[in-house]
Amino acid sequence: MAQRMPRTPDISVAKCSYSLVLDMISSKWVVLVIYAMEDGPVRYGEFSRRIEGISKKMLTQTLRQLERDGLIERDIHPTVPPAVEYRLTALGESLLPFMRQLKTWAAANLPLVEAARTRFDAQSLAE
Amino acid sequence: MAQRMPRTPDISVAKCSYSLVLDMISSKWVVLVIYAMEDGPVRYGEFSRRIEGISKKMLTQTLRQLERDGLIERDIHPTVPPAVEYRLTALGESLLPFMRQLKTWAAANLPLVEAARTRFDAQSLAE
DNA sequence: GTAAGTAGGAACTTTTAAGTAACCAGTTAG
DNA sequence: CTAACTGGTTACTTAAAAGTTCCTACTTAC
């Protein structure tokens, strides 16, 4: 008895490190932008072309957020049409192993998730 | 030359497994709910008390989503006040190592992120 | 002169996520 | 009789995220 009876909350959004990290990477475009830089620097226009459906506003906004968090760096080459290159910092690269694990998990388990959803939806309909 | 010149987009939200997995876990309460179940089944009311600020609506919604994705299971005990227990499935538990890695990363790197933000904001103000 | 490329910024609208409040059935305690 | 507990549902409102459109300034090609 008297085993784990928390009268006051012990889990909070503001303190949970899961939430803090997820806030950094969980917006719609962040992972795609990081993914694009996996094997080297990428220019603004190249992101635009490679990432399907991203608007200039969302691209700029996503890049600024990543720069603010210290995950990427901006190199401005003052050439005739100015060229701006973005690349991962050491901090940004330290997220890659974690993203690769995510990918491995997805490959193995997303089909199971799909199946669970189908089951759940079928059952909901039946009731 | 002719090295990596994608004329058509090769990165898309709909296909990227990062995005698909993040969709599952990136809502505000999901990680907190999973976290609460880390060391055993938890009842509805216990979630309410332990997770600071969660409303019944968001709790129910989060639990239903996790159940639909096959990450948790519901056990209804038809006792006098009905008791409903939630626990992680094998699929749900398979996410735990990944979440622990996230926590490790956070412990090591969140201070660096904080510092980067402070620098960035100071510089933005100065310009 | 005009269209297209460079890398954005600002204003505005739409869509989605989240929060609030009231209510339900059933039982027990006062 | 009323309040409180169990585990929710429903309707409505608010706040945040994302999308759309038009604009900048400079250069080159047509």
PDB file of C-alpha atoms (C1' of nucleotides) in Angstrom:
ATOM      1  CA  MET A   1       0.000   0.000   0.000  1.00  0.00           C
ATOM      2  CA  ALA A   2       0.939   3.685  -0.278  1.00  0.00           C
ATOM      3  CA  GLN A   3       2.793   2.801  -3.435  1.00  0.00           C
ATOM      4  CA  ARG A   4       3.002   5.677  -5.932  1.00  0.00           C
ATOM      5  CA  MET A   5       0.161   7.964  -4.904  1.00  0.00           C
ATOM      6  CA  PRO A   6       1.139  11.336  -6.315  1.00  0.00           C
ATOM      7  CA  ARG A   7      -1.156  14.019  -4.904  1.00  0.00           C
ATOM      8  CA  THR A   8       0.611  16.675  -6.937  1.00  0.00           C
ATOM      9  CA  PRO A   9       1.450  16.444 -10.654  1.00  0.00           C
ATOM     10  CA  ASP A  10       4.947  15.174 -11.339  1.00  0.00           C
ATOM     11  CA  ILE A  11       4.902  15.437 -15.135  1.00  0.00           C
ATOM     12  CA  SER A  12       4.825  18.807 -16.861  1.00  0.00           C
ATOM     13  CA  VAL A  13       5.189  20.066 -20.429  1.00  0.00           C
ATOM     14  CA  ALA A  14       7.424  22.916 -19.406  1.00  0.00           C
ATOM     15  CA  LYS A  15       9.962  20.695 -17.659  1.00  0.00           C
ATOM     16  CA  CYS A  16       9.887  17.517 -19.751  1.00  0.00           C
ATOM     17  CA  SER A  17      12.970  17.339 -21.926  1.00  0.00           C
ATOM     18  CA  TYR A  18      11.061  15.210 -24.429  1.00  0.00           C
ATOM     19  CA  SER A  19       8.707  18.102 -25.026  1.00  0.00           C
ATOM     20  CA  LEU A  20      11.499  20.640 -25.282  1.00  0.00           C
ATOM     21  CA  VAL A  21      13.369  18.682 -27.941  1.00  0.00           C
ATOM     22  CA  LEU A  22      10.227  17.758 -29.837  1.00  0.00           C
ATOM     23  CA  ASP A  23       9.302  21.420 -29.970  1.00  0.00           C
ATOM     24  CA  MET A  24      12.529  21.998 -31.863  1.00  0.00           C
ATOM     25  CA  ILE A  25      12.000  19.369 -34.521  1.00  0.00           C
ATOM     26  CA  SER A  26       8.295  18.711 -34.723  1.00  0.00           C
ATOM     27  CA  SER A  27       7.180  21.456 -37.054  1.00  0.00           C
ATOM     28  CA  LYS A  28       6.111  20.257 -40.445  1.00  0.00           C
ATOM     29  CA  TRP A  29       9.261  21.142 -42.398  1.00  0.00           C
ATOM     30  CA  VAL A  30      12.134  20.959 -39.895  1.00  0.00           C
ATOM     31  CA  VAL A  31      13.087  17.317 -40.388  1.00  0.00           C
ATOM     32  CA  LEU A  32      12.858  17.655 -44.155  1.00  0.00           C
ATOM     33  CA  VAL A  33      15.207  20.627 -44.138  1.00  0.00           C
ATOM     34  CA  ILE A  34      17.698  18.828 -41.878  1.00  0.00           C
ATOM     35  CA  TYR A  35      17.395  15.747 -44.053  1.00  0.00           C
ATOM     36  CA  ALA A  36      18.249  17.791 -47.157  1.00  0.00           C
ATOM     37  CA  MET A  37      21.516  18.897 -45.532  1.00  0.00           C
ATOM     38  CA  GLU A  38      22.579  15.414 -44.478  1.00  0.00           C
ATOM     39  CA  ASP A  39      25.366  15.137 -47.046  1.00  0.00           C
ATOM     40  CA  GLY A  40      26.532  18.715 -47.320  1.00  0.00           C
ATOM     41  CA  PRO A  41      25.619  22.388 -47.549  1.00  0.00           C
ATOM     42  CA  VAL A  42      22.501  23.364 -49.439  1.00  0.00           C
ATOM     43  CA  ARG A  43      21.514  26.683 -50.991  1.00  0.00           C
ATOM     44  CA  TYR A  44      18.201  28.419 -50.456  1.00  0.00           C
ATOM     45  CA  GLY A  45      16.906  27.756 -53.948  1.00  0.00           C
ATOM     46  CA  GLU A  46      17.986  24.147 -53.784  1.00  0.00           C
ATOM     47  CA  PHE A  47      15.802  23.557 -50.719  1.00  0.00           C
ATOM     48  CA  SER A  48      12.935  25.138 -52.623  1.00  0.00           C
ATOM     49  CA  ARG A  49      13.355  22.761 -55.518  1.00  0.00           C
ATOM     50  CA  ARG A  50      14.081  19.600 -53.555  1.00  0.00           C
ATOM     51  CA  ILE A  51      11.418  19.822 -50.861  1.00  0.00           C
ATOM     52  CA  GLU A  52       8.016  19.236 -52.367  1.00  0.00           C
ATOM     53  CA  GLY A  53       5.407  21.853 -51.573  1.00  0.00           C
ATOM     54  CA  ILE A  54       7.444  24.131 -49.301  1.00  0.00           C
ATOM     55  CA  SER A  55       6.720  27.831 -49.665  1.00  0.00           C
ATOM     56  CA  LYS A  56       9.342  30.536 -49.411  1.00  0.00           C
ATOM     57  CA  LYS A  57       7.776  31.794 -46.227  1.00  0.00           C
ATOM     58  CA  MET A  58       7.884  28.406 -44.519  1.00  0.00           C
ATOM     59  CA  LEU A  59      11.404  27.728 -45.806  1.00  0.00           C
ATOM     60  CA  THR A  60      12.743  31.027 -44.462  1.00  0.00           C
ATOM     61  CA  GLN A  61      10.876  30.574 -41.199  1.00  0.00           C
ATOM     62  CA  THR A  62      12.191  27.040 -40.741  1.00  0.00           C
ATOM     63  CA  LEU A  63      15.769  28.048 -41.582  1.00  0.00           C
ATOM     64  CA  ARG A  64      15.641  30.971 -39.124  1.00  0.00           C
ATOM     65  CA  GLN A  65      14.349  28.725 -36.372  1.00  0.00           C
ATOM     66  CA  LEU A  66      17.099  26.171 -36.953  1.00  0.00           C
ATOM     67  CA  GLU A  67      19.702  28.919 -37.048  1.00  0.00           C
ATOM     68  CA  ARG A  68      18.378  30.382 -33.809  1.00  0.00           C
ATOM     69  CA  ASP A  69      18.597  26.976 -32.127  1.00  0.00           C
ATOM     70  CA  GLY A  70      22.194  26.655 -33.299  1.00  0.00           C
ATOM     71  CA  LEU A  71      21.556  23.604 -35.476  1.00  0.00           C
ATOM     72  CA  ILE A  72      22.555  25.228 -38.763  1.00  0.00           C
ATOM     73  CA  GLU A  73      24.801  28.020 -40.000  1.00  0.00           C
ATOM     74  CA  ARG A  74      24.410  30.534 -42.791  1.00  0.00           C
ATOM     75  CA  ASP A  75      27.227  31.375 -45.196  1.00  0.00           C
ATOM     76  CA  ILE A  76      26.626  34.398 -47.362  1.00  0.00           C
ATOM     77  CA  HIS A  77      28.813  34.588 -50.453  1.00  0.00           C
ATOM     78  CA  PRO A  78      28.607  38.163 -51.757  1.00  0.00           C
ATOM     79  CA  THR A  79      28.774  37.098 -55.381  1.00  0.00           C
ATOM     80  CA  VAL A  80      26.901  38.790 -58.159  1.00  0.00           C
ATOM     81  CA  PRO A  81      23.644  37.065 -57.564  1.00  0.00           C
ATOM     82  CA  PRO A  82      24.183  36.552 -53.833  1.00  0.00           C
ATOM     83  CA  ALA A  83      24.534  32.905 -52.858  1.00  0.00           C
ATOM     84  CA  VAL A  84      23.519  31.746 -49.387  1.00  0.00           C
ATOM     85  CA  GLU A  85      24.605  28.349 -48.178  1.00  0.00           C
ATOM     86  CA  TYR A  86      23.191  26.524 -45.192  1.00  0.00           C
ATOM     87  CA  ARG A  87      24.948  23.690 -43.400  1.00  0.00           C
ATOM     88  CA  LEU A  88      24.587  21.701 -40.183  1.00  0.00           C
ATOM     89  CA  THR A  89      26.657  22.737 -37.185  1.00  0.00           C
ATOM     90  CA  ALA A  90      28.232  20.142 -34.892  1.00  0.00           C
ATOM     91  CA  LEU A  91      25.137  20.476 -32.723  1.00  0.00           C
ATOM     92  CA  GLY A  92      22.911  19.889 -35.726  1.00  0.00           C
ATOM     93  CA  GLU A  93      24.908  16.865 -36.774  1.00  0.00           C
ATOM     94  CA  SER A  94      24.572  15.410 -33.303  1.00  0.00           C
ATOM     95  CA  LEU A  95      20.885  14.978 -34.066  1.00  0.00           C
ATOM     96  CA  LEU A  96      21.548  12.753 -37.059  1.00  0.00           C
ATOM     97  CA  PRO A  97      22.117   9.452 -35.207  1.00  0.00           C
ATOM     98  CA  PHE A  98      18.836  10.018 -33.456  1.00  0.00           C
ATOM     99  CA  MET A  99      17.082  10.677 -36.748  1.00  0.00           C
ATOM    100  CA  ARG A 100      18.594   7.561 -38.261  1.00  0.00           C
ATOM    101  CA  GLN A 101      17.244   5.535 -35.349  1.00  0.00           C
ATOM    102  CA  LEU A 102      13.870   7.065 -36.011  1.00  0.00           C
ATOM    103  CA  LYS A 103      14.110   5.931 -39.604  1.00  0.00           C
ATOM    104  CA  THR A 104      15.039   2.403 -38.581  1.00  0.00           C
ATOM    105  CA  TRP A 105      12.111   2.266 -36.200  1.00  0.00           C
ATOM    106  CA  ALA A 106       9.810   3.560 -38.919  1.00  0.00           C
ATOM    107  CA  ALA A 107      10.923   0.972 -41.446  1.00  0.00           C
ATOM    108  CA  ALA A 108      10.321  -1.842 -38.974  1.00  0.00           C
ATOM    109  CA  ASN A 109       7.151  -0.601 -37.307  1.00  0.00           C
ATOM    110  CA  LEU A 110       5.145   1.750 -39.495  1.00  0.00           C
ATOM    111  CA  PRO A 111       3.432  -1.208 -41.199  1.00  0.00           C
ATOM    112  CA  LEU A 112       2.324  -2.395 -37.755  1.00  0.00           C
ATOM    113  CA  VAL A 113       0.963   1.048 -36.986  1.00  0.00           C
ATOM    114  CA  GLU A 114      -0.928   1.056 -40.269  1.00  0.00           C
ATOM    115  CA  ALA A 115      -2.438  -2.328 -39.439  1.00  0.00           C
ATOM    116  CA  ALA A 116      -3.441  -1.177 -35.958  1.00  0.00           C
ATOM    117  CA  ARG A 117      -5.170   1.861 -37.432  1.00  0.00           C
ATOM    118  CA  THR A 118      -7.113  -0.227 -39.901  1.00  0.00           C
ATOM    119  CA  ARG A 119      -8.240  -2.565 -37.122  1.00  0.00           C
ATOM    120  CA  PHE A 120      -9.217   0.303 -34.860  1.00  0.00           C
ATOM    121  CA  ASP A 121     -11.184   2.112 -37.558  1.00  0.00           C
ATOM    122  CA  ALA A 122     -12.998  -1.059 -38.598  1.00  0.00           C
ATOM    123  CA  GLN A 123     -13.991  -1.741 -35.004  1.00  0.00           C
ATOM    124  CA  SER A 124     -15.162   1.815 -34.422  1.00  0.00           C
ATOM    125  CA  LEU A 125     -17.351   1.562 -37.487  1.00  0.00           C
ATOM    126  CA  ALA A 126     -18.845  -1.748 -36.396  1.00  0.00           C
ATOM    127  CA  GLU A 127     -20.080  -0.425 -33.053  1.00  0.00           C
TER     128      GLU A 127
ATOM    129  CA  MET B   1      29.820  18.460 -62.907  1.00  0.00           C
ATOM    130  CA  ALA B   2      26.234  17.291 -63.156  1.00  0.00           C
ATOM    131  CA  GLN B   3      26.510  16.276 -59.564  1.00  0.00           C
ATOM    132  CA  ARG B   4      23.156  16.214 -57.748  1.00  0.00           C
ATOM    133  CA  MET B   5      20.937  18.519 -59.802  1.00  0.00           C
ATOM    134  CA  PRO B   6      17.426  17.448 -58.906  1.00  0.00           C
ATOM    135  CA  ARG B   7      14.957  19.076 -61.275  1.00  0.00           C
ATOM    136  CA  THR B   8      12.076  17.397 -59.466  1.00  0.00           C
ATOM    137  CA  PRO B   9      11.563  17.359 -55.713  1.00  0.00           C
ATOM    138  CA  ASP B  10      12.994  14.302 -54.003  1.00  0.00           C
ATOM    139  CA  ILE B  11      11.876  15.078 -50.446  1.00  0.00           C
ATOM    140  CA  SER B  12       8.213  15.032 -49.500  1.00  0.00           C
ATOM    141  CA  VAL B  13       6.236  15.244 -46.272  1.00  0.00           C
ATOM    142  CA  ALA B  14       3.890  12.474 -47.308  1.00  0.00           C
ATOM    143  CA  LYS B  15       6.671   9.967 -47.948  1.00  0.00           C
ATOM    144  CA  CYS B  16       9.290  10.900 -45.365  1.00  0.00           C
ATOM    145  CA  SER B  17       9.270   8.386 -42.546  1.00  0.00           C
ATOM    146  CA  TYR B  18      10.599  11.038 -40.175  1.00  0.00           C
ATOM    147  CA  SER B  19       7.449  13.044 -40.712  1.00  0.00           C
ATOM    148  CA  LEU B  20       5.187  10.042 -40.349  1.00  0.00           C
ATOM    149  CA  VAL B  21       6.666   9.013 -37.006  1.00  0.00           C
ATOM    150  CA  LEU B  22       6.859  12.569 -35.698  1.00  0.00           C
ATOM    151  CA  ASP B  23       3.177  12.988 -36.527  1.00  0.00           C
ATOM    152  CA  MET B  24       2.479  10.162 -34.118  1.00  0.00           C
ATOM    153  CA  ILE B  25       4.389  11.565 -31.176  1.00  0.00           C
ATOM    154  CA  SER B  26       4.645  15.298 -31.675  1.00  0.00           C
ATOM    155  CA  SER B  27       1.351  16.459 -30.251  1.00  0.00           C
ATOM    156  CA  LYS B  28       1.643  18.338 -27.001  1.00  0.00           C
ATOM    157  CA  TRP B  29       0.608  15.541 -24.624  1.00  0.00           C
ATOM    158  CA  VAL B  30       1.635  12.288 -26.313  1.00  0.00           C
ATOM    159  CA  VAL B  31       5.143  11.980 -24.891  1.00  0.00           C
ATOM    160  CA  LEU B  32       3.935  12.901 -21.423  1.00  0.00           C
ATOM    161  CA  VAL B  33       1.276  10.193 -21.522  1.00  0.00           C
ATOM    162  CA  ILE B  34       3.753   7.576 -22.751  1.00  0.00           C
ATOM    163  CA  TYR B  35       6.231   8.734 -20.130  1.00  0.00           C
ATOM    164  CA  ALA B  36       3.635   8.211 -17.386  1.00  0.00           C
ATOM    165  CA  MET B  37       3.229   4.575 -18.450  1.00  0.00           C
ATOM    166  CA  GLU B  38       6.949   3.822 -18.498  1.00  0.00           C
ATOM    167  CA  ASP B  39       6.892   1.686 -15.381  1.00  0.00           C
ATOM    168  CA  GLY B  40       3.480   0.082 -15.581  1.00  0.00           C
ATOM    169  CA  PRO B  41      -0.223   0.494 -16.316  1.00  0.00           C
ATOM    170  CA  VAL B  42      -1.882   3.760 -15.396  1.00  0.00           C
ATOM    171  CA  ARG B  43      -5.558   4.574 -14.826  1.00  0.00           C
ATOM    172  CA  TYR B  44      -7.418   7.441 -16.418  1.00  0.00           C
ATOM    173  CA  GLY B  45      -7.711   9.465 -13.230  1.00  0.00           C
ATOM    174  CA  GLU B  46      -4.074   8.896 -12.407  1.00  0.00           C
ATOM    175  CA  PHE B  47      -3.018  10.491 -15.711  1.00  0.00           C
ATOM    176  CA  SER B  48      -5.244  13.440 -14.853  1.00  0.00           C
ATOM    177  CA  ARG B  49      -3.564  13.927 -11.517  1.00  0.00           C
ATOM    178  CA  ARG B  50       0.014  13.270 -12.587  1.00  0.00           C
ATOM    179  CA  ILE B  51       0.179  15.299 -15.786  1.00  0.00           C
ATOM    180  CA  GLU B  52       0.092  18.978 -15.001  1.00  0.00           C
ATOM    181  CA  GLY B  53      -2.529  20.966 -16.852  1.00  0.00           C
ATOM    182  CA  ILE B  54      -4.016  18.233 -19.038  1.00  0.00           C
ATOM    183  CA  SER B  55      -7.775  18.487 -19.581  1.00  0.00           C
ATOM    184  CA  LYS B  56     -10.093  15.510 -19.815  1.00  0.00           C
ATOM    185  CA  LYS B  57     -10.722  16.241 -23.451  1.00  0.00           C
ATOM    186  CA  MET B  58      -7.044  16.278 -24.380  1.00  0.00           C
ATOM    187  CA  LEU B  59      -6.345  13.228 -22.236  1.00  0.00           C
ATOM    188  CA  THR B  60      -9.087  11.189 -23.873  1.00  0.00           C
ATOM    189  CA  GLN B  61      -8.083  12.413 -27.316  1.00  0.00           C
ATOM    190  CA  THR B  62      -4.437  11.549 -26.738  1.00  0.00           C
ATOM    191  CA  LEU B  63      -5.268   8.100 -25.340  1.00  0.00           C
ATOM    192  CA  ARG B  64      -7.557   7.336 -28.300  1.00  0.00           C
ATOM    193  CA  GLN B  65      -4.892   8.354 -30.781  1.00  0.00           C
ATOM    194  CA  LEU B  66      -2.285   6.171 -29.084  1.00  0.00           C
ATOM    195  CA  GLU B  67      -4.724   3.276 -28.976  1.00  0.00           C
ATOM    196  CA  ARG B  68      -5.541   3.710 -32.651  1.00  0.00           C
ATOM    197  CA  ASP B  69      -1.829   3.645 -33.508  1.00  0.00           C
ATOM    198  CA  GLY B  70      -1.445   0.416 -31.535  1.00  0.00           C
ATOM    199  CA  LEU B  71       0.947   1.903 -28.985  1.00  0.00           C
ATOM    200  CA  ILE B  72      -1.268   1.365 -25.946  1.00  0.00           C
ATOM    201  CA  GLU B  73      -4.052  -0.989 -24.834  1.00  0.00           C
ATOM    202  CA  ARG B  74      -7.157  -0.385 -22.772  1.00  0.00           C
ATOM    203  CA  ASP B  75      -8.268  -2.760 -20.027  1.00  0.00           C
ATOM    204  CA  ILE B  76     -11.729  -2.169 -18.689  1.00  0.00           C
ATOM    205  CA  HIS B  77     -12.425  -3.715 -15.296  1.00  0.00           C
ATOM    206  CA  PRO B  78     -16.210  -3.771 -14.798  1.00  0.00           C
ATOM    207  CA  THR B  79     -15.962  -3.047 -11.103  1.00  0.00           C
ATOM    208  CA  VAL B  80     -18.435  -0.899  -9.211  1.00  0.00           C
ATOM    209  CA  PRO B  81     -16.934   2.390 -10.151  1.00  0.00           C
ATOM    210  CA  PRO B  82     -15.515   1.153 -13.486  1.00  0.00           C
ATOM    211  CA  ALA B  83     -11.722   1.128 -13.603  1.00  0.00           C
ATOM    212  CA  VAL B  84      -9.919   1.610 -16.893  1.00  0.00           C
ATOM    213  CA  GLU B  85      -6.243   0.791 -17.145  1.00  0.00           C
ATOM    214  CA  TYR B  86      -3.917   1.814 -19.943  1.00  0.00           C
ATOM    215  CA  ARG B  87      -0.611   0.144 -20.699  1.00  0.00           C
ATOM    216  CA  LEU B  88       2.017   0.147 -23.430  1.00  0.00           C
ATOM    217  CA  THR B  89       1.888  -2.594 -26.034  1.00  0.00           C
ATOM    218  CA  ALA B  90       5.071  -4.202 -27.349  1.00  0.00           C
ATOM    219  CA  LEU B  91       4.930  -1.682 -30.177  1.00  0.00           C
ATOM    220  CA  GLY B  92       4.616   1.159 -27.702  1.00  0.00           C
ATOM    221  CA  GLU B  93       7.494  -0.145 -25.637  1.00  0.00           C
ATOM    222  CA  SER B  94       9.664  -0.314 -28.727  1.00  0.00           C
ATOM    223  CA  LEU B  95       9.570   3.482 -28.747  1.00  0.00           C
ATOM    224  CA  LEU B  96      11.087   3.755 -25.294  1.00  0.00           C
ATOM    225  CA  PRO B  97      14.765   3.304 -26.266  1.00  0.00           C
ATOM    226  CA  PHE B  98      14.306   6.040 -28.796  1.00  0.00           C
ATOM    227  CA  MET B  99      12.758   8.309 -26.191  1.00  0.00           C
ATOM    228  CA  ARG B 100      15.590   7.595 -23.784  1.00  0.00           C
ATOM    229  CA  GLN B 101      18.087   8.582 -26.454  1.00  0.00           C
ATOM    230  CA  LEU B 102      16.143  11.791 -26.908  1.00  0.00           C
ATOM    231  CA  LYS B 103      16.458  12.432 -23.197  1.00  0.00           C
ATOM    232  CA  THR B 104      20.194  11.812 -23.254  1.00  0.00           C
ATOM    233  CA  TRP B 105      20.590  14.187 -26.158  1.00  0.00           C
ATOM    234  CA  ALA B 106      18.517  16.791 -24.347  1.00  0.00           C
ATOM    235  CA  ALA B 107      20.562  16.574 -21.160  1.00  0.00           C
ATOM    236  CA  ALA B 108      23.795  17.037 -23.099  1.00  0.00           C
ATOM    237  CA  ASN B 109      22.678  19.605 -25.648  1.00  0.00           C
ATOM    238  CA  LEU B 110      19.731  21.677 -24.472  1.00  0.00           C
ATOM    239  CA  PRO B 111      22.069  24.091 -22.651  1.00  0.00           C
ATOM    240  CA  LEU B 112      23.898  24.623 -25.954  1.00  0.00           C
ATOM    241  CA  VAL B 113      20.586  25.305 -27.681  1.00  0.00           C
ATOM    242  CA  GLU B 114      19.683  27.810 -24.983  1.00  0.00           C
ATOM    243  CA  ALA B 115      23.017  29.563 -25.438  1.00  0.00           C
ATOM    244  CA  ALA B 116      22.578  29.679 -29.212  1.00  0.00           C
ATOM    245  CA  ARG B 117      19.140  31.243 -28.803  1.00  0.00           C
ATOM    246  CA  THR B 118      20.460  33.910 -26.473  1.00  0.00           C
ATOM    247  CA  ARG B 119      23.259  34.755 -28.928  1.00  0.00           C
ATOM    248  CA  PHE B 120      20.866  34.864 -31.867  1.00  0.00           C
ATOM    249  CA  ASP B 121      18.338  37.072 -30.112  1.00  0.00           C
ATOM    250  CA  ALA B 122      21.020  39.466 -28.889  1.00  0.00           C
ATOM    251  CA  GLN B 123      22.406  39.805 -32.405  1.00  0.00           C
ATOM    252  CA  SER B 124      18.962  40.327 -33.931  1.00  0.00           C
ATOM    253  CA  LEU B 125      18.326  43.115 -31.478  1.00  0.00           C
ATOM    254  CA  ALA B 126      21.652  44.785 -32.197  1.00  0.00           C
ATOM    255  CA  GLU B 127      21.012  45.132 -35.930  1.00  0.00           C
TER     256      GLU B 127
ATOM    257  C1'  DG C   1      11.218  46.785 -71.887  1.00  0.00           C
ATOM    258  C1'  DT C   2      10.227  42.425 -69.834  1.00  0.00           C
ATOM    259  C1'  DA C   3      10.917  37.974 -67.946  1.00  0.00           C
ATOM    260  C1'  DA C   4      13.687  35.121 -64.933  1.00  0.00           C
ATOM    261  C1'  DG C   5      16.996  34.189 -61.506  1.00  0.00           C
ATOM    262  C1'  DT C   6      19.204  35.391 -56.716  1.00  0.00           C
ATOM    263  C1'  DA C   7      17.248  35.433 -51.379  1.00  0.00           C
ATOM    264  C1'  DG C   8      14.216  36.942 -48.970  1.00  0.00           C
ATOM    265  C1'  DG C   9      10.124  40.317 -46.137  1.00  0.00           C
ATOM    266  C1'  DA C  10       5.255  41.753 -44.908  1.00  0.00           C
ATOM    267  C1'  DA C  11       0.359  41.411 -44.803  1.00  0.00           C
ATOM    268  C1'  DC C  12      -3.383  38.671 -44.792  1.00  0.00           C
ATOM    269  C1'  DT C  13      -6.281  34.271 -44.772  1.00  0.00           C
ATOM    270  C1'  DT C  14      -7.105  29.559 -43.867  1.00  0.00           C
ATOM    271  C1'  DT C  15      -6.510  25.432 -41.345  1.00  0.00           C
ATOM    272  C1'  DT C  16      -5.457  22.819 -37.401  1.00  0.00           C
ATOM    273  C1'  DA C  17      -4.461  22.175 -32.577  1.00  0.00           C
ATOM    274  C1'  DA C  18      -5.626  23.073 -28.144  1.00  0.00           C
ATOM    275  C1'  DG C  19      -8.367  24.800 -24.315  1.00  0.00           C
ATOM    276  C1'  DT C  20     -13.002  25.694 -21.675  1.00  0.00           C
ATOM    277  C1'  DA C  21     -17.268  24.505 -19.870  1.00  0.00           C
ATOM    278  C1'  DA C  22     -21.123  21.916 -19.416  1.00  0.00           C
ATOM    279  C1'  DC C  23     -23.162  17.475 -19.331  1.00  0.00           C
ATOM    280  C1'  DC C  24     -23.891  12.033 -19.036  1.00  0.00           C
ATOM    281  C1'  DA C  25     -24.689   7.439 -16.251  1.00  0.00           C
ATOM    282  C1'  DG C  26     -24.002   4.977 -12.211  1.00  0.00           C
ATOM    283  C1'  DT C  27     -22.717   4.518  -7.076  1.00  0.00           C
ATOM    284  C1'  DT C  28     -21.504   5.879  -2.455  1.00  0.00           C
ATOM    285  C1'  DA C  29     -21.036   8.977   1.552  1.00  0.00           C
ATOM    286  C1'  DG C  30     -23.004  12.474   4.342  1.00  0.00           C
TER     287       DG C  30
ATOM    288  C1'  DC D   1     -31.259  15.512  -1.252  1.00  0.00           C
ATOM    289  C1'  DT D   2     -26.707  16.856  -2.554  1.00  0.00           C
ATOM    290  C1'  DA D   3     -21.963  16.376  -3.490  1.00  0.00           C
ATOM    291  C1'  DA D   4     -18.231  13.581  -5.142  1.00  0.00           C
ATOM    292  C1'  DC D   5     -16.200   9.782  -7.299  1.00  0.00           C
ATOM    293  C1'  DT D   6     -15.594   6.726 -11.786  1.00  0.00           C
ATOM    294  C1'  DG D   7     -14.419   7.699 -17.171  1.00  0.00           C
ATOM    295  C1'  DG D   8     -15.700   9.834 -20.342  1.00  0.00           C
ATOM    296  C1'  DT D   9     -18.657  13.031 -24.573  1.00  0.00           C
ATOM    297  C1'  DT D  10     -20.249  17.235 -26.819  1.00  0.00           C
ATOM    298  C1'  DA D  11     -20.352  21.965 -28.364  1.00  0.00           C
ATOM    299  C1'  DC D  12     -18.005  26.079 -28.533  1.00  0.00           C
ATOM    300  C1'  DT D  13     -13.999  29.269 -28.371  1.00  0.00           C
ATOM    301  C1'  DT D  14      -9.269  30.682 -28.702  1.00  0.00           C
ATOM    302  C1'  DA D  15      -4.531  30.425 -30.065  1.00  0.00           C
ATOM    303  C1'  DA D  16      -0.992  28.760 -32.965  1.00  0.00           C
ATOM    304  C1'  DA D  17       0.702  26.879 -37.272  1.00  0.00           C
ATOM    305  C1'  DA D  18       0.710  26.933 -42.037  1.00  0.00           C
ATOM    306  C1'  DG D  19      -0.409  28.757 -46.585  1.00  0.00           C
ATOM    307  C1'  DT D  20      -1.177  32.582 -50.179  1.00  0.00           C
ATOM    308  C1'  DT D  21      -0.101  36.615 -52.415  1.00  0.00           C
ATOM    309  C1'  DC D  22       2.392  40.459 -53.469  1.00  0.00           C
ATOM    310  C1'  DC D  23       6.501  43.132 -52.742  1.00  0.00           C
ATOM    311  C1'  DT D  24      11.757  44.335 -52.506  1.00  0.00           C
ATOM    312  C1'  DA D  25      16.601  45.117 -55.088  1.00  0.00           C
ATOM    313  C1'  DC D  26      19.999  43.667 -58.123  1.00  0.00           C
ATOM    314  C1'  DT D  27      21.700  41.319 -62.652  1.00  0.00           C
ATOM    315  C1'  DT D  28      21.571  38.859 -66.908  1.00  0.00           C
ATOM    316  C1'  DA D  29      19.291  37.253 -71.134  1.00  0.00           C
ATOM    317  C1'  DC D  30      15.964  38.109 -74.751  1.00  0.00           C
TER     318       DC D  30
END
